[in-house]
Short mmCIF file of C-alpha atoms in Angstrom, two decimals:
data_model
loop_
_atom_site.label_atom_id
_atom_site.label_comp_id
_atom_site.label_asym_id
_atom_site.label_seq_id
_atom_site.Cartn_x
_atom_site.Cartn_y
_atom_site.Cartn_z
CA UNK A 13 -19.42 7.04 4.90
CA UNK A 14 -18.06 8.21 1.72
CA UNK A 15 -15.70 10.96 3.18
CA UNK A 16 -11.79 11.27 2.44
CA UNK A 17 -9.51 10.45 5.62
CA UNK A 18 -5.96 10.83 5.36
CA UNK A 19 -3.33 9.54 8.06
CA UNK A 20 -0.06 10.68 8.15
CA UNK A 21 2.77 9.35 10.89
CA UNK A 22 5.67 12.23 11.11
CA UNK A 23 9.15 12.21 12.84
CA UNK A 24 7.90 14.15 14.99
CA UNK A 25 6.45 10.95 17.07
CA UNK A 26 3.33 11.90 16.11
CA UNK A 27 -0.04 10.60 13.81
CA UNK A 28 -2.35 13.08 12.38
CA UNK A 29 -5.99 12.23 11.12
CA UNK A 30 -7.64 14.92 8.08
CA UNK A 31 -10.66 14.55 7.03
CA UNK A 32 -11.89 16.51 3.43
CA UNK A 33 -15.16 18.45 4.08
CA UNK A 34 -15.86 19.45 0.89
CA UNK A 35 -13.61 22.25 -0.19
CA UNK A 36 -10.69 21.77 2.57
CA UNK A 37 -8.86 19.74 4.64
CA UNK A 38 -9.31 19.75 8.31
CA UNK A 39 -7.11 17.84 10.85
CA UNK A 40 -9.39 16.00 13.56
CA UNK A 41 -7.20 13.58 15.80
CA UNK A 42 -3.51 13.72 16.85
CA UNK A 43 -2.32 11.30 17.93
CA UNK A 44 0.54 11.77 20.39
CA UNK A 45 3.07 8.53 20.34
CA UNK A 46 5.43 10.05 22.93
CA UNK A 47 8.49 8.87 21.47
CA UNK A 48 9.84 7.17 18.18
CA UNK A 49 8.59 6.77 14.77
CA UNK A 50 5.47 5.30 12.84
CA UNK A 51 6.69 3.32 9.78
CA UNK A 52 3.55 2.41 8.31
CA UNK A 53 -0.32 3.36 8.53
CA UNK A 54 -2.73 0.94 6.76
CA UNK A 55 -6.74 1.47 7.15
CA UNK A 56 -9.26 -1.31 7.34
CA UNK A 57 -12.63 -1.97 8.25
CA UNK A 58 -13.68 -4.41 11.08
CA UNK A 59 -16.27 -7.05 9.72
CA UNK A 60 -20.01 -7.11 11.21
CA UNK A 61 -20.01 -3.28 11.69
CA UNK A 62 -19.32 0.06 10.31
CA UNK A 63 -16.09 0.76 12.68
CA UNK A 64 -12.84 1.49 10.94
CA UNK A 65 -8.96 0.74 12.58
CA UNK A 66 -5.92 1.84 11.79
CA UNK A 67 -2.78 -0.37 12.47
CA UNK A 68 0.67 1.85 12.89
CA UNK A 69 4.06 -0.14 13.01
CA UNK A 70 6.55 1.04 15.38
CA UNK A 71 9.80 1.19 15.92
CA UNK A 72 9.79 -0.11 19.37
CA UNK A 73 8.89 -3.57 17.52
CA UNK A 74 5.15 -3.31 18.08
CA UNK A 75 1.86 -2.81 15.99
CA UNK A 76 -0.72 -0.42 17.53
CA UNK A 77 -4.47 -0.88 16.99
CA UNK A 78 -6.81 2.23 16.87
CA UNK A 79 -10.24 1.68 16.40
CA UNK A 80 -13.11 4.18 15.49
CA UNK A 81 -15.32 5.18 18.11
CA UNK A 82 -17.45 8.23 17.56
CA UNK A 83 -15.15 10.54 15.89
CA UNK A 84 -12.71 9.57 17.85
CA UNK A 85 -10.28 6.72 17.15
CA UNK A 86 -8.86 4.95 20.44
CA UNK A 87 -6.18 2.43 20.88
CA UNK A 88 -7.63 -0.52 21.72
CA UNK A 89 -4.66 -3.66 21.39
CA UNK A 90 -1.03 -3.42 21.01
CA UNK A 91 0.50 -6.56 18.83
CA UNK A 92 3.61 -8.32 20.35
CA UNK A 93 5.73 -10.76 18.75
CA UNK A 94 8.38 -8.86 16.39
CA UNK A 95 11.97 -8.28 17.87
CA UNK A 96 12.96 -5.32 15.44
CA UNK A 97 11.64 -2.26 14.02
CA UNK A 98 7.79 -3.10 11.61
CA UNK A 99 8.43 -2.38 8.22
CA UNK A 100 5.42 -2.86 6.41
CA UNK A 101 1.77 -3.42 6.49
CA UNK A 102 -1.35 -4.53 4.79
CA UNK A 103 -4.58 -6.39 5.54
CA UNK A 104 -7.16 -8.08 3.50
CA UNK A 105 -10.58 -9.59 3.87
CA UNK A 106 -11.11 -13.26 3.84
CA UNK A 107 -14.53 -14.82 4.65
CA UNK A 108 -15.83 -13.39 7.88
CA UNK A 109 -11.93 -12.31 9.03
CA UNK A 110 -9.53 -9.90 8.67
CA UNK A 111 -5.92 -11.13 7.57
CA UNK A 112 -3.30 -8.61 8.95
CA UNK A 113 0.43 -8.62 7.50
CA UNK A 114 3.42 -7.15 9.54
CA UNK A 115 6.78 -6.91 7.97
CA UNK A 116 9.74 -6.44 10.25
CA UNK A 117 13.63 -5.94 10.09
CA UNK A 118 13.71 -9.00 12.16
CA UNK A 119 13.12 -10.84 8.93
CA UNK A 120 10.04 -12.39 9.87
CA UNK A 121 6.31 -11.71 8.24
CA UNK A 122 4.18 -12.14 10.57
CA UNK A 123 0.05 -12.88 10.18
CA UNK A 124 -2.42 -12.29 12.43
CA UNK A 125 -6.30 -12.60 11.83
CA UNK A 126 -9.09 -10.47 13.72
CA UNK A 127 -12.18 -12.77 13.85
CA UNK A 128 -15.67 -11.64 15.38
CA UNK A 129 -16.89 -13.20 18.24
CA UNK A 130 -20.56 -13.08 19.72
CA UNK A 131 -19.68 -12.45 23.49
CA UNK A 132 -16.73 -12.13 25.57
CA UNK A 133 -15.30 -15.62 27.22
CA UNK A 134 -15.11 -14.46 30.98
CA UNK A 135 -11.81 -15.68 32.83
CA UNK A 136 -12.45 -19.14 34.82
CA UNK A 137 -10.15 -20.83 37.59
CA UNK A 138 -8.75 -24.24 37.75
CA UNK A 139 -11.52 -25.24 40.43
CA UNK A 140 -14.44 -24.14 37.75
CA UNK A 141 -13.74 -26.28 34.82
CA UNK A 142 -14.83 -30.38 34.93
CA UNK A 143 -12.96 -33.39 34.49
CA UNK A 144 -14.33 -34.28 31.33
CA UNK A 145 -14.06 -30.38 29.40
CA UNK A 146 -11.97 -29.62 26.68
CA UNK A 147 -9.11 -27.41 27.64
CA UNK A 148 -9.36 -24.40 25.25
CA UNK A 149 -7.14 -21.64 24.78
CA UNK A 150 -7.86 -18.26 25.98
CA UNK A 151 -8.45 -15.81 23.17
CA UNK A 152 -7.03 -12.35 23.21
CA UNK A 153 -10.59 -10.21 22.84
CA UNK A 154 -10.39 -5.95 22.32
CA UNK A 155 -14.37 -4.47 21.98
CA UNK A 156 -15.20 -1.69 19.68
CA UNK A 157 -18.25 0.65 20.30
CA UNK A 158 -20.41 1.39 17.09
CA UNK A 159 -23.68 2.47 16.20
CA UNK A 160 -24.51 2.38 20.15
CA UNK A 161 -23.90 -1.41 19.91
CA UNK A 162 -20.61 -3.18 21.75
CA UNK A 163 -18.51 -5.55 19.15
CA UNK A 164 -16.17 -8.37 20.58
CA UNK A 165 -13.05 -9.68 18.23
CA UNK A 166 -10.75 -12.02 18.69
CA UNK A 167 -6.93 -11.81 18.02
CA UNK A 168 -4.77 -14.63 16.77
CA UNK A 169 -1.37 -14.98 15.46
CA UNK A 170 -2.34 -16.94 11.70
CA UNK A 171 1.22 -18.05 11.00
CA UNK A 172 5.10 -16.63 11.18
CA UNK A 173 6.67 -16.65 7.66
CA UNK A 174 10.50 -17.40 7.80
CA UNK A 175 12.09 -17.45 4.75
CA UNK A 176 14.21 -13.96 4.28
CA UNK A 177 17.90 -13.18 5.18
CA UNK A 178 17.64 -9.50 5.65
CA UNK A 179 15.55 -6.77 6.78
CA UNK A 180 12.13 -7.02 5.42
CA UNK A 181 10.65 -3.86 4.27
CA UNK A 182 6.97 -4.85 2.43
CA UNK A 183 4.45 -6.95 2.29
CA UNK A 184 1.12 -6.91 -0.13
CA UNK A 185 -1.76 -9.01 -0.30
CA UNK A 186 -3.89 -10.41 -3.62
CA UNK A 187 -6.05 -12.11 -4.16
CA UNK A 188 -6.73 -13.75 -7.76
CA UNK A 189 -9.92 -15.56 -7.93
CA UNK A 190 -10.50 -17.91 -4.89
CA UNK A 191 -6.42 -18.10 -4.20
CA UNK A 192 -4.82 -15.79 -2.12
CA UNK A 193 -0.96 -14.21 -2.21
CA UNK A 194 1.09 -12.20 -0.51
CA UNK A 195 4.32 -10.78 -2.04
CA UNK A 196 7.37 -9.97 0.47
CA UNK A 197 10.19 -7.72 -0.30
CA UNK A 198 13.64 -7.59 1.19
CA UNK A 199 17.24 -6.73 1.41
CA UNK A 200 18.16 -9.92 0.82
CA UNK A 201 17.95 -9.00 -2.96
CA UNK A 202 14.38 -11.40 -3.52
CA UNK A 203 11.11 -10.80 -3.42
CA UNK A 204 8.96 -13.61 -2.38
CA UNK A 205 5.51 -14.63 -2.99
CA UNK A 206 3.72 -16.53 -0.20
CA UNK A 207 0.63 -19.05 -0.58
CA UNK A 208 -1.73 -20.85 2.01
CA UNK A 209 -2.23 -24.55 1.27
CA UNK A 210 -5.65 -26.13 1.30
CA UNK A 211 -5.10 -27.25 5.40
CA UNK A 212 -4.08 -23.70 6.07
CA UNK A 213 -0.26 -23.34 6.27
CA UNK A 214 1.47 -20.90 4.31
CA UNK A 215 4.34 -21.69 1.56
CA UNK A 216 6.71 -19.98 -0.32
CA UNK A 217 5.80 -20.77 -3.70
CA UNK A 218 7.58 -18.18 -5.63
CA UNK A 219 10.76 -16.91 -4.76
CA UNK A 220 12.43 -14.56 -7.59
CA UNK A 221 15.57 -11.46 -7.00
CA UNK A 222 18.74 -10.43 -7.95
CA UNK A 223 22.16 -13.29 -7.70
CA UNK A 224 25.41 -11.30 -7.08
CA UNK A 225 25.96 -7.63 -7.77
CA UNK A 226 26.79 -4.65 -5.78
CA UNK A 227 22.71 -4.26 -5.68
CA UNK A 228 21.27 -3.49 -1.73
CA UNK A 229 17.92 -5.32 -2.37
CA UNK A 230 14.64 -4.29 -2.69
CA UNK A 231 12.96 -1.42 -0.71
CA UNK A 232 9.24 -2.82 -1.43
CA UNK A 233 7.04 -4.41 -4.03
CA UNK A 234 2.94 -4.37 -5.10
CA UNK A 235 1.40 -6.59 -7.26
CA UNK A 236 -0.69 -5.21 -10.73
CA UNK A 237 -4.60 -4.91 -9.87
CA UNK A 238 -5.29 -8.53 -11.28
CA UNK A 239 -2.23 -10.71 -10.26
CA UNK A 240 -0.60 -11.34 -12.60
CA UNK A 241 2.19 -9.31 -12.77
CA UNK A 242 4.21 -7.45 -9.68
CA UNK A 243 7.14 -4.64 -9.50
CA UNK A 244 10.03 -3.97 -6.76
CA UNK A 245 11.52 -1.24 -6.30
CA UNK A 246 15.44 -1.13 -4.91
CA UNK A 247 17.66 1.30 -3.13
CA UNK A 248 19.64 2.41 -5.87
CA UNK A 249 16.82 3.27 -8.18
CA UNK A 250 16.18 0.82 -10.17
CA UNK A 251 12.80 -1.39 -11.05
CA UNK A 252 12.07 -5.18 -11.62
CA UNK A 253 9.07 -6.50 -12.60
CA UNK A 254 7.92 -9.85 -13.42
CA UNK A 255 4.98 -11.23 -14.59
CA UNK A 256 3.44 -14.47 -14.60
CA UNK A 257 3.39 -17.04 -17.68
CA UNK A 258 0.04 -17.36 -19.70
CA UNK A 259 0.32 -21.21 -19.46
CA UNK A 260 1.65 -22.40 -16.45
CA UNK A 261 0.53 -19.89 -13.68
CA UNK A 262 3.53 -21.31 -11.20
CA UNK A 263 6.25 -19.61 -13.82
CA UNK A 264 6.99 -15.99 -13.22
CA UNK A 265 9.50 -14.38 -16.25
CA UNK A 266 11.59 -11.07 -15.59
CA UNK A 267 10.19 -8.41 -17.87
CA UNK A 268 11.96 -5.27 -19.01
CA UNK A 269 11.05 -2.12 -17.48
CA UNK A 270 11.98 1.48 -17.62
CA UNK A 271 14.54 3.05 -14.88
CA UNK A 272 15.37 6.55 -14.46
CA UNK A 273 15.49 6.83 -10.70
CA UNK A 274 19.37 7.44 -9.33
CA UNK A 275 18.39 7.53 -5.99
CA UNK A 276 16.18 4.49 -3.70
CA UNK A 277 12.28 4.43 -4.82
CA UNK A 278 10.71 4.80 -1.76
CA UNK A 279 6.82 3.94 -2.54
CA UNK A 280 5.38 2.95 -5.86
CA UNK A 281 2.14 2.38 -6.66
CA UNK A 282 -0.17 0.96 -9.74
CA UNK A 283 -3.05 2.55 -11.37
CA UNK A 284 -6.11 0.85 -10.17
CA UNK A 285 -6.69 -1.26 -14.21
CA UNK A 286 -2.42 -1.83 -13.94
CA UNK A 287 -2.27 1.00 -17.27
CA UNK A 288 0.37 2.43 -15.65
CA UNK A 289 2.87 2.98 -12.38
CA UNK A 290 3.93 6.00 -10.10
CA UNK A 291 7.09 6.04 -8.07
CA UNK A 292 8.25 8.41 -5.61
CA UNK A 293 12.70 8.19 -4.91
CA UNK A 294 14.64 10.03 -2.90
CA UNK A 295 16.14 11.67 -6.26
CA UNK A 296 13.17 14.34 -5.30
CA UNK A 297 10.99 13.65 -8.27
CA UNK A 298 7.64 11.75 -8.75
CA UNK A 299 7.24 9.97 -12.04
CA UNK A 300 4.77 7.86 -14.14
CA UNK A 301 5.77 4.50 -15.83
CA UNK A 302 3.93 3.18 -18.58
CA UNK A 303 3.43 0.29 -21.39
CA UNK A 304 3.61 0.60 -24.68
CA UNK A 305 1.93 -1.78 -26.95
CA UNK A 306 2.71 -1.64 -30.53
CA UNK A 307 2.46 -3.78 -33.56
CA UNK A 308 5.22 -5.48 -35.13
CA UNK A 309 3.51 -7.38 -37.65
CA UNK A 310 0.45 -9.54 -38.55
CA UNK A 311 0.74 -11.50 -35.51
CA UNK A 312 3.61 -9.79 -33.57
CA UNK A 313 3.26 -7.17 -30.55
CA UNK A 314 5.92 -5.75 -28.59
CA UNK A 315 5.03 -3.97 -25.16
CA UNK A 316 8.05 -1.51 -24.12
CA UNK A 317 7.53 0.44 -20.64
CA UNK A 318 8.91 4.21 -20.96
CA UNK A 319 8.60 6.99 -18.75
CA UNK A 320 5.45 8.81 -19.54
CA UNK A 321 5.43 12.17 -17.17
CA UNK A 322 7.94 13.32 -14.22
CA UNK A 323 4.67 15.60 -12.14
CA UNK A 324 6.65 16.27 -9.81
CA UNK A 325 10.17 17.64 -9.42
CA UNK A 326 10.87 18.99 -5.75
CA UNK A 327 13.06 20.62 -3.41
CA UNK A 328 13.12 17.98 -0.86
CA UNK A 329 13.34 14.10 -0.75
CA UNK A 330 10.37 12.03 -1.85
CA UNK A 331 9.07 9.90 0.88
CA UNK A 332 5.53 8.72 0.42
CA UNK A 333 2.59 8.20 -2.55
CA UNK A 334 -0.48 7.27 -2.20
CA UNK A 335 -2.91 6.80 -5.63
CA UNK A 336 -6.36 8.31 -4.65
CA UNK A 337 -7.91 8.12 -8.27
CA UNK A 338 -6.52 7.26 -11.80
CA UNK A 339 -5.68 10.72 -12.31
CA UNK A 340 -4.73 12.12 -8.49
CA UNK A 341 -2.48 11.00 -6.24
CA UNK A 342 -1.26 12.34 -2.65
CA UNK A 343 2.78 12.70 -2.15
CA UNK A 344 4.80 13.15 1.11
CA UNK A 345 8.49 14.42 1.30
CA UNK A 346 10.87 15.44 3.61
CA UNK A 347 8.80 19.02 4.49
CA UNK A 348 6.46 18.17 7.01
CA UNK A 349 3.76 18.91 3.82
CA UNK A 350 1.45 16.23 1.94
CA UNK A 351 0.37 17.33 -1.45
CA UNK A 352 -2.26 16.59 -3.62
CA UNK A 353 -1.53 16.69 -7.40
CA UNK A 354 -4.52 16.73 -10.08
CA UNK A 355 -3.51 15.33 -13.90
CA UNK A 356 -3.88 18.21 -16.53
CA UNK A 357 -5.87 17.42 -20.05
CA UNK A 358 -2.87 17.12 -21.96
CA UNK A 359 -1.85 13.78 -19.43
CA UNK A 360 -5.49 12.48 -20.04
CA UNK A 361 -5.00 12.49 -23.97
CA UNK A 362 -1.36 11.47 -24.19
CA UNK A 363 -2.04 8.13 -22.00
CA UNK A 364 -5.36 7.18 -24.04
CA UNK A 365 -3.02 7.08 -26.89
CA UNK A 366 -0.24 5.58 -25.21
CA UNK A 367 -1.64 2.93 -23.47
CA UNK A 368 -4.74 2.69 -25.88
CA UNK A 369 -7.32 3.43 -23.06
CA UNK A 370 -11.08 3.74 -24.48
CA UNK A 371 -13.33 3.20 -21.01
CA UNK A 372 -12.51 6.51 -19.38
CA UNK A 373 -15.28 8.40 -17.37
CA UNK A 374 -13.02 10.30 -15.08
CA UNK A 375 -10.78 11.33 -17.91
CA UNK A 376 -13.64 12.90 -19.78
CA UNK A 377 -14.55 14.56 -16.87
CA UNK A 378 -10.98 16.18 -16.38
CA UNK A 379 -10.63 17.11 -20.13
CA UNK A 380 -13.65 19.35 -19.52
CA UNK A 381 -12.72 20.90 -16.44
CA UNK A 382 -9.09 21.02 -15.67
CA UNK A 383 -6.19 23.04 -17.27
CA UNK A 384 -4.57 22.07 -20.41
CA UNK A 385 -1.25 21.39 -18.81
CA UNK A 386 1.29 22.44 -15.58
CA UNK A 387 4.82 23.93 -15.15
CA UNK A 388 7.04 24.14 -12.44
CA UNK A 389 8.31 27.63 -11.46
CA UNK A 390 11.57 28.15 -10.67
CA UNK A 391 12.72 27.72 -7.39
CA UNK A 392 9.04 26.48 -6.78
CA UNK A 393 7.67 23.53 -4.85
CA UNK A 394 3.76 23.27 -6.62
CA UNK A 395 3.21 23.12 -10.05
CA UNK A 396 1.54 25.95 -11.72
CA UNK A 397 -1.64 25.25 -14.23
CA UNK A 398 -1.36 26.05 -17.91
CA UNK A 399 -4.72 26.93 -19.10
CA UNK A 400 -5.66 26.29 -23.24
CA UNK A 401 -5.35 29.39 -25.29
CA UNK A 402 -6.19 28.74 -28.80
CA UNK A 403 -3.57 29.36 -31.37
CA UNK A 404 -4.57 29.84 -35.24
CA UNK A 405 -3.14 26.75 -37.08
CA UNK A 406 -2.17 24.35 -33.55
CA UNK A 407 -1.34 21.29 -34.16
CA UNK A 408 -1.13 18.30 -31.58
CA UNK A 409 1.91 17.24 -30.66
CA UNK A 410 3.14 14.47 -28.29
#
């Protein structure tokens, strides 16, 4: 419908629902879990109609369906199957399904897939079926109520991906072209990128990480926009990416990245065109990772990564991040407060030149609108905007 919705799980066993209206936030729904923790929200919308769920990993080793009804949304199925605390979610389209990911400390991934289904198979006894019927299994079926119209889908566990040692804390899904991937990260030190075969059965296929060290493993991991390159992010600060050879596609090469972090990055996340990364640690600042492409020679380029902007530097642990736009992205720390940061001019024109960005519609909108620049007070929380004044003789200066 074109409106904002945020969702926001809390220590305080509890899942709120805001909705932008305009000019303001306005929380709609609670959602009262009555005891433990939410781990992980993820959004998605059921296929054949306009309803929207949201899937909340527990800590009681369940996944909780909610499903849009009115205004309202209602739970409507409760997955079983994990024996430890869900990690991590995500969920992706394929063909007429939905392909939900679970990641638990159990060290299983597990898949399930939401299909549509016409009509509700009623319950039959032994006496009602005939000698020479199929025996068929019965399908878990939750309804939705939407546009004054009932909606029937099945649920069915896809597949159980074995493969970690540890705790696993993330999953992400891809797709490039007509093949899908999803990339798993872990405290085993790897990160591992699953692959469905033509007949259906998924495969590790890559499998890269850390051998040795005093290192605790990887607290998650995304893949770029288009595939071909994806970025963990470890308890002790540090980031590894790898990206995937130009001419075999089944070779992945470590690349070198910027650090900076001394404490775990807790949530990272890519620019939607992969021009640049945000990470959120528990060091209690927010910063913006970037490549820089420069030329060495007539046919020699060198692409470094460097730290590009810190927006935020806070009073309170980082937790959360979520990219709304190329230039805005929501943050959660250990305050009980989400905030919403907007990129200053200055940003805009330091990353075209950076990162040698031409197509930019929402940047020239921001270079006519927002202030120059931000500081952070002292002792403050929120950043302050610095608003142009023009100076006889300026310069520009990066």
């Amino acid at each position: 419908e074109g409106v904002l919705v945020v969702a926001m799980g809390s220590a305080d066993s509890t899942v709120k629902l805001w909705k932008f209206g305009g000019e303001e936030f306005a929380c709609f729904q609670t959602i009262d879990l009555k005891s433990g923790y939410c781990f992980a929200l993820k959004f998605f919308q059921l296929p054949g109609c306009e309803s929207v769920m949201l899937a909340c990993a527990m800590d009681n080793d369940l996944i909780h369906l909610y499903a849009k009804e009115e205004e309202q949304y209602v739970l409507v199925e409760k997955l079983k199957g994990h024996t430890d605390w869900v990690r991590g979610l995500d969920s992706i389209r394929e063909g007429a399904d939905v392909l939900l990911a679970s990641a638990s400390q159990d060290s299983f991934i597990r898949l399930w897939r939401i299909s549509p289904r016409e009509q509700v198979r009623a319950q039959r006894s032994f006496e009602e079926f005939s000698a020479d019927e199929d025996i068929v299994l019965e399908e878990r079926v939750f309804s939705v109520t939407a546009e004054g119209q009932q909606f029937h889908y099945a649920l069915a566990l896809e597949s159980v991906l074995q493969g970690h040692e540890g705790w696993v804390y993330g999953a992400h899904f891809i797709r490039q072209g007509d093949k899908l991937n999803l990339l798993s990260s872990s405290i085993d030190k790897t990160l591992t990128v699953w692959t469905p075969s033509e007949s259906g059965v998924w495969f590790e296929s890559v499998r890269v990480g850390e051998v040795g060290g005093a290192s605790l493993g990887y607290y998650g991991g995304k893949f770029a926009p288009d595939g071909k390159a994806f970025i963990g992010h470890g308890f002790q600060g540090s980031l590894h990416l790898w990206h995937q050879d130009a001419a075999n596609g089944g070779v992945w090469k470590p690349g070198t990245i910027v650090g900076g972090h001394f404490e775990a990055v807790r949530d990272l996340t890519w620019d939607p065109e992969g021009r640049f990364v945000v990470t959120v640690s528990a060091d209690q600042t927010t910063r913006i990772h970037a490549p820089w492409p420069r030329s060495l020679g007539a046919d020699d380029e060198a692409v470094t990564w460097h730290e590009i902007a810190r927006p935020q530097v806070h009073g309170h642990d980082m937790q959360c991040l979520s990219l709304l736009s190329r230039y805005r992205f929501a943050s959660g720390a250990e305050e009980k407060i989400v905030r919403i940061f907007q990129a200053p001019a200055n940003f805009v024109d330091n990353l075209r030149q950076l990162c040698e960005i031409e197509d930019d519609p929402e940047g020239e909108h921001i270079l006519k609108t927002t202030p120059k620049g931000a500081s952070v007070p002292s002792l403050g929380l929120s950043n302050k905007a610095v608003y142009n004044v023009e100076a006889e003789g300026a310069t520009t200066k990066h």
